[in-house]
Amino acid sequence: MTARPTTKSAATAPARHMRAMDIVRAGDKGFLEMAERTIAPPAKGEVQIRVAYSGVNRADLYQVAGSYAPPEGVTSIPGMEVAGTIEALGEGVVGWSAGEEVCALISGGGYAEYVNAPASQVLSLPRAVDLKESASLPEACATAFMALSIEAGLRPGERVLLHGGASGVGIIMAQVARAWGAEVFATAGGQEKCDVLAHHGIRAIDHRAAPFAQQVEAATHGEGVDVIIDTLGAKHLAEHFALLKRGGRLVSLAFLDGNVVESLKIAPILTRSLSWSGTTLRGKSAAQKAEIVEGVKKSIWPYLATGLIRPLIDRVFPLEAAEKAHLRMEERLHIGKILLEVHEITNSRGNESTNS
């Protein structure tokens, strides 16, 4: 498809304003407050999206708390993934048309009525996935591709352990690994969350019932796993090294339980040829993100179209209740993705947005 010509360019259009949940600083911390912000026209290579839904991610909570600043030049408005309809096209954008339903990976600004996204980070909705569900996909799928493919080099038949399996990112990553032919173990807290994972063909490890390392060792008859996607950090680093098979790969995405290791024997890295890498998605360059999104389109989107990978929405909050959405995530009550509804939209697939 090619861009539709417009009678008035975005650059010469009169200034418009939008609602946005922006961060108000209060000392070292902050809180979210509804504000009016100017709608910036899309820059060269960008697509402007009228946001229907925005995904909530733990990084948004950290940004509000003041412990995770957005990249330089990125708006203070949180929100790293959206789904909606294309409103306008920046100079040089081809392949998209105004009115198309899309989802997109962004560096910030999703908690607003409009956002501009690099065209290379915009995706058409997968077949059989509606607009609401699509808002849960960009960050999770991009993180899954980055961690499992680029960093871990996951191969069919290998075993994977990941943490936070019932979170929005975790439930998608576990399904991606399974779709790619891996045996997947995922930790979760409580029977309800474990039942959800089991329903998706994932071997759930209830970390409240017993230490996760003991359960994984028992389930694998002492063989361990090939890949661990870690979000816990220093506290469990020794256990992770012990669980990895020879040639195993540990990929760190976050350090929720601390990032300082006081005492650790690192000989297994040499004696068992282990590797350990760390990465974040938000800090990637535009070119790197474009490569990741292309990988998502080729290696994950087809499984969504066939239903082998299924999005799971936990709850939808109105935009003005973003702090309530953050509290639900902070208290770890969610199973699947938490979304914010920004615009009420009846999309072409016949699914009218509703709060749950």
PDB file of N, CA, C and O in Angstrom, residues 12 46 59 63 70 85 90 98 105 111 120 125 127 130 152 172 196 218 273 278 299 305 317 329 345 347:
ATOM      1  N   THR A  12       1.727  21.972   8.383  1.00  0.00           N
ATOM      2  CA  THR A  12       1.072  23.276   8.278  1.00  0.00           C
ATOM      3  C   THR A  12      -0.280  23.315   8.968  1.00  0.00           C
ATOM      4  O   THR A  12      -0.939  24.344   8.980  1.00  0.00           O
ATOM      5  N   GLU A  46       7.802   8.998  10.406  1.00  0.00           N
ATOM      6  CA  GLU A  46       6.917   8.622  11.509  1.00  0.00           C
ATOM      7  C   GLU A  46       5.466   8.473  11.063  1.00  0.00           C
ATOM      8  O   GLU A  46       5.042   9.052  10.058  1.00  0.00           O
ATOM      9  N   ALA A  59       8.213  -1.009  33.416  1.00  0.00           N
ATOM     10  CA  ALA A  59       9.093   0.143  33.200  1.00  0.00           C
ATOM     11  C   ALA A  59       8.347   1.457  33.392  1.00  0.00           C
ATOM     12  O   ALA A  59       8.938   2.463  33.810  1.00  0.00           O
ATOM     13  N   GLN A  63       9.449   4.486  35.814  1.00  0.00           N
ATOM     14  CA  GLN A  63       9.607   5.844  35.317  1.00  0.00           C
ATOM     15  C   GLN A  63       8.864   6.848  36.198  1.00  0.00           C
ATOM     16  O   GLN A  63       9.391   7.907  36.534  1.00  0.00           O
ATOM     17  N   PRO A  70      13.337   8.041  30.765  1.00  0.00           N
ATOM     18  CA  PRO A  70      13.203   7.712  29.343  1.00  0.00           C
ATOM     19  C   PRO A  70      14.476   8.090  28.604  1.00  0.00           C
ATOM     20  O   PRO A  70      15.271   8.906  29.090  1.00  0.00           O
ATOM     21  N   THR A  85      -5.564   3.649  15.356  1.00  0.00           N
ATOM     22  CA  THR A  85      -5.710   3.874  13.915  1.00  0.00           C
ATOM     23  C   THR A  85      -4.751   4.964  13.468  1.00  0.00           C
ATOM     24  O   THR A  85      -4.481   5.916  14.207  1.00  0.00           O
ATOM     25  N   GLY A  90       4.070  10.971   8.294  1.00  0.00           N
ATOM     26  CA  GLY A  90       5.170  11.900   8.131  1.00  0.00           C
ATOM     27  C   GLY A  90       5.779  11.789   6.742  1.00  0.00           C
ATOM     28  O   GLY A  90       5.490  10.861   5.971  1.00  0.00           O
ATOM     29  N   ALA A  98      -3.895   6.400   6.109  1.00  0.00           N
ATOM     30  CA  ALA A  98      -4.725   6.931   7.182  1.00  0.00           C
ATOM     31  C   ALA A  98      -5.947   6.033   7.375  1.00  0.00           C
ATOM     32  O   ALA A  98      -6.540   5.561   6.413  1.00  0.00           O
ATOM     33  N   LEU A 105       5.423  -0.323  18.650  1.00  0.00           N
ATOM     34  CA  LEU A 105       6.411  -0.251  19.719  1.00  0.00           C
ATOM     35  C   LEU A 105       6.956   1.174  19.740  1.00  0.00           C
ATOM     36  O   LEU A 105       7.395   1.685  18.709  1.00  0.00           O
ATOM     37  N   TYR A 111       0.573   6.889  26.912  1.00  0.00           N
ATOM     38  CA  TYR A 111      -0.535   7.257  27.789  1.00  0.00           C
ATOM     39  C   TYR A 111      -1.144   8.577  27.313  1.00  0.00           C
ATOM     40  O   TYR A 111      -1.288   9.541  28.072  1.00  0.00           O
ATOM     41  N   SER A 120       8.961   2.115  11.035  1.00  0.00           N
ATOM     42  CA  SER A 120       9.613   0.800  11.097  1.00  0.00           C
ATOM     43  C   SER A 120       9.227   0.015  12.337  1.00  0.00           C
ATOM     44  O   SER A 120       9.556  -1.169  12.449  1.00  0.00           O
ATOM     45  N   LEU A 125      -2.320  -5.420  12.439  1.00  0.00           N
ATOM     46  CA  LEU A 125      -2.838  -6.364  13.424  1.00  0.00           C
ATOM     47  C   LEU A 125      -2.749  -7.779  12.878  1.00  0.00           C
ATOM     48  O   LEU A 125      -3.055  -8.020  11.704  1.00  0.00           O
ATOM     49  N   ARG A 127      -3.893 -11.435  11.972  1.00  0.00           N
ATOM     50  CA  ARG A 127      -5.212 -11.976  11.660  1.00  0.00           C
ATOM     51  C   ARG A 127      -5.780 -12.683  12.882  1.00  0.00           C
ATOM     52  O   ARG A 127      -5.075 -13.379  13.593  1.00  0.00           O
ATOM     53  N   ASP A 130      -7.829  -8.836  17.764  1.00  0.00           N
ATOM     54  CA  ASP A 130      -8.512  -7.553  17.659  1.00  0.00           C
ATOM     55  C   ASP A 130      -7.639  -6.411  18.179  1.00  0.00           C
ATOM     56  O   ASP A 130      -6.505  -6.597  18.611  1.00  0.00           O
ATOM     57  N   ALA A 152      19.703 -15.349  23.273  1.00  0.00           N
ATOM     58  CA  ALA A 152      19.863 -16.746  23.697  1.00  0.00           C
ATOM     59  C   ALA A 152      20.093 -17.704  22.535  1.00  0.00           C
ATOM     60  O   ALA A 152      20.605 -18.807  22.742  1.00  0.00           O
ATOM     61  N   ILE A 172       3.365 -14.194  26.992  1.00  0.00           N
ATOM     62  CA  ILE A 172       3.657 -14.197  25.555  1.00  0.00           C
ATOM     63  C   ILE A 172       5.006 -14.858  25.291  1.00  0.00           C
ATOM     64  O   ILE A 172       5.140 -15.697  24.385  1.00  0.00           O
ATOM     65  N   VAL A 196      -3.284 -21.022  34.738  1.00  0.00           N
ATOM     66  CA  VAL A 196      -3.330 -20.297  33.461  1.00  0.00           C
ATOM     67  C   VAL A 196      -2.165 -20.710  32.579  1.00  0.00           C
ATOM     68  O   VAL A 196      -2.323 -20.959  31.370  1.00  0.00           O
ATOM     69  N   ALA A 218      14.137 -31.097  39.892  1.00  0.00           N
ATOM     70  CA  ALA A 218      13.376 -32.347  40.022  1.00  0.00           C
ATOM     71  C   ALA A 218      12.638 -32.665  38.728  1.00  0.00           C
ATOM     72  O   ALA A 218      12.613 -33.818  38.280  1.00  0.00           O
ATOM     73  N   SER A 273      31.136 -23.924  30.019  1.00  0.00           N
ATOM     74  CA  SER A 273      30.965 -23.089  28.811  1.00  0.00           C
ATOM     75  C   SER A 273      29.642 -22.324  28.824  1.00  0.00           C
ATOM     76  O   SER A 273      28.889 -22.300  27.844  1.00  0.00           O
ATOM     77  N   GLY A 278      23.180  -9.408  29.109  1.00  0.00           N
ATOM     78  CA  GLY A 278      22.102  -8.560  29.587  1.00  0.00           C
ATOM     79  C   GLY A 278      21.688  -7.582  28.510  1.00  0.00           C
ATOM     80  O   GLY A 278      22.515  -7.147  27.696  1.00  0.00           O
ATOM     81  N   SER A 299       8.626 -14.088  12.565  1.00  0.00           N
ATOM     82  CA  SER A 299       8.752 -15.331  13.335  1.00  0.00           C
ATOM     83  C   SER A 299       7.754 -15.470  14.477  1.00  0.00           C
ATOM     84  O   SER A 299       7.693 -16.534  15.099  1.00  0.00           O
ATOM     85  N   ALA A 305      -1.556 -15.375  14.204  1.00  0.00           N
ATOM     86  CA  ALA A 305      -2.605 -15.484  13.194  1.00  0.00           C
ATOM     87  C   ALA A 305      -3.295 -16.840  13.242  1.00  0.00           C
ATOM     88  O   ALA A 305      -4.503 -16.951  12.990  1.00  0.00           O
ATOM     89  N   PHE A 317      -8.301  -0.465  32.122  1.00  0.00           N
ATOM     90  CA  PHE A 317      -8.655   0.717  32.901  1.00  0.00           C
ATOM     91  C   PHE A 317      -8.800   1.912  31.966  1.00  0.00           C
ATOM     92  O   PHE A 317      -8.086   2.007  30.960  1.00  0.00           O
ATOM     93  N   MET A 329      -0.489  -3.654  39.028  1.00  0.00           N
ATOM     94  CA  MET A 329       0.764  -4.299  38.634  1.00  0.00           C
ATOM     95  C   MET A 329       1.746  -4.342  39.787  1.00  0.00           C
ATOM     96  O   MET A 329       2.411  -5.357  40.021  1.00  0.00           O
ATOM     97  N   ILE A 345     -13.220   2.726  20.467  1.00  0.00           N
ATOM     98  CA  ILE A 345     -13.221   2.514  19.027  1.00  0.00           C
ATOM     99  C   ILE A 345     -13.891   1.190  18.695  1.00  0.00           C
ATOM    100  O   ILE A 345     -13.580   0.155  19.285  1.00  0.00           O
ATOM    101  N   ASN A 347     -13.742  -1.407  15.996  1.00  0.00           N
ATOM    102  CA  ASN A 347     -12.832  -1.656  14.888  1.00  0.00           C
ATOM    103  C   ASN A 347     -13.481  -2.530  13.820  1.00  0.00           C
ATOM    104  O   ASN A 347     -14.575  -3.039  13.981  1.00  0.00           O
TER     105      ASN A 347
END
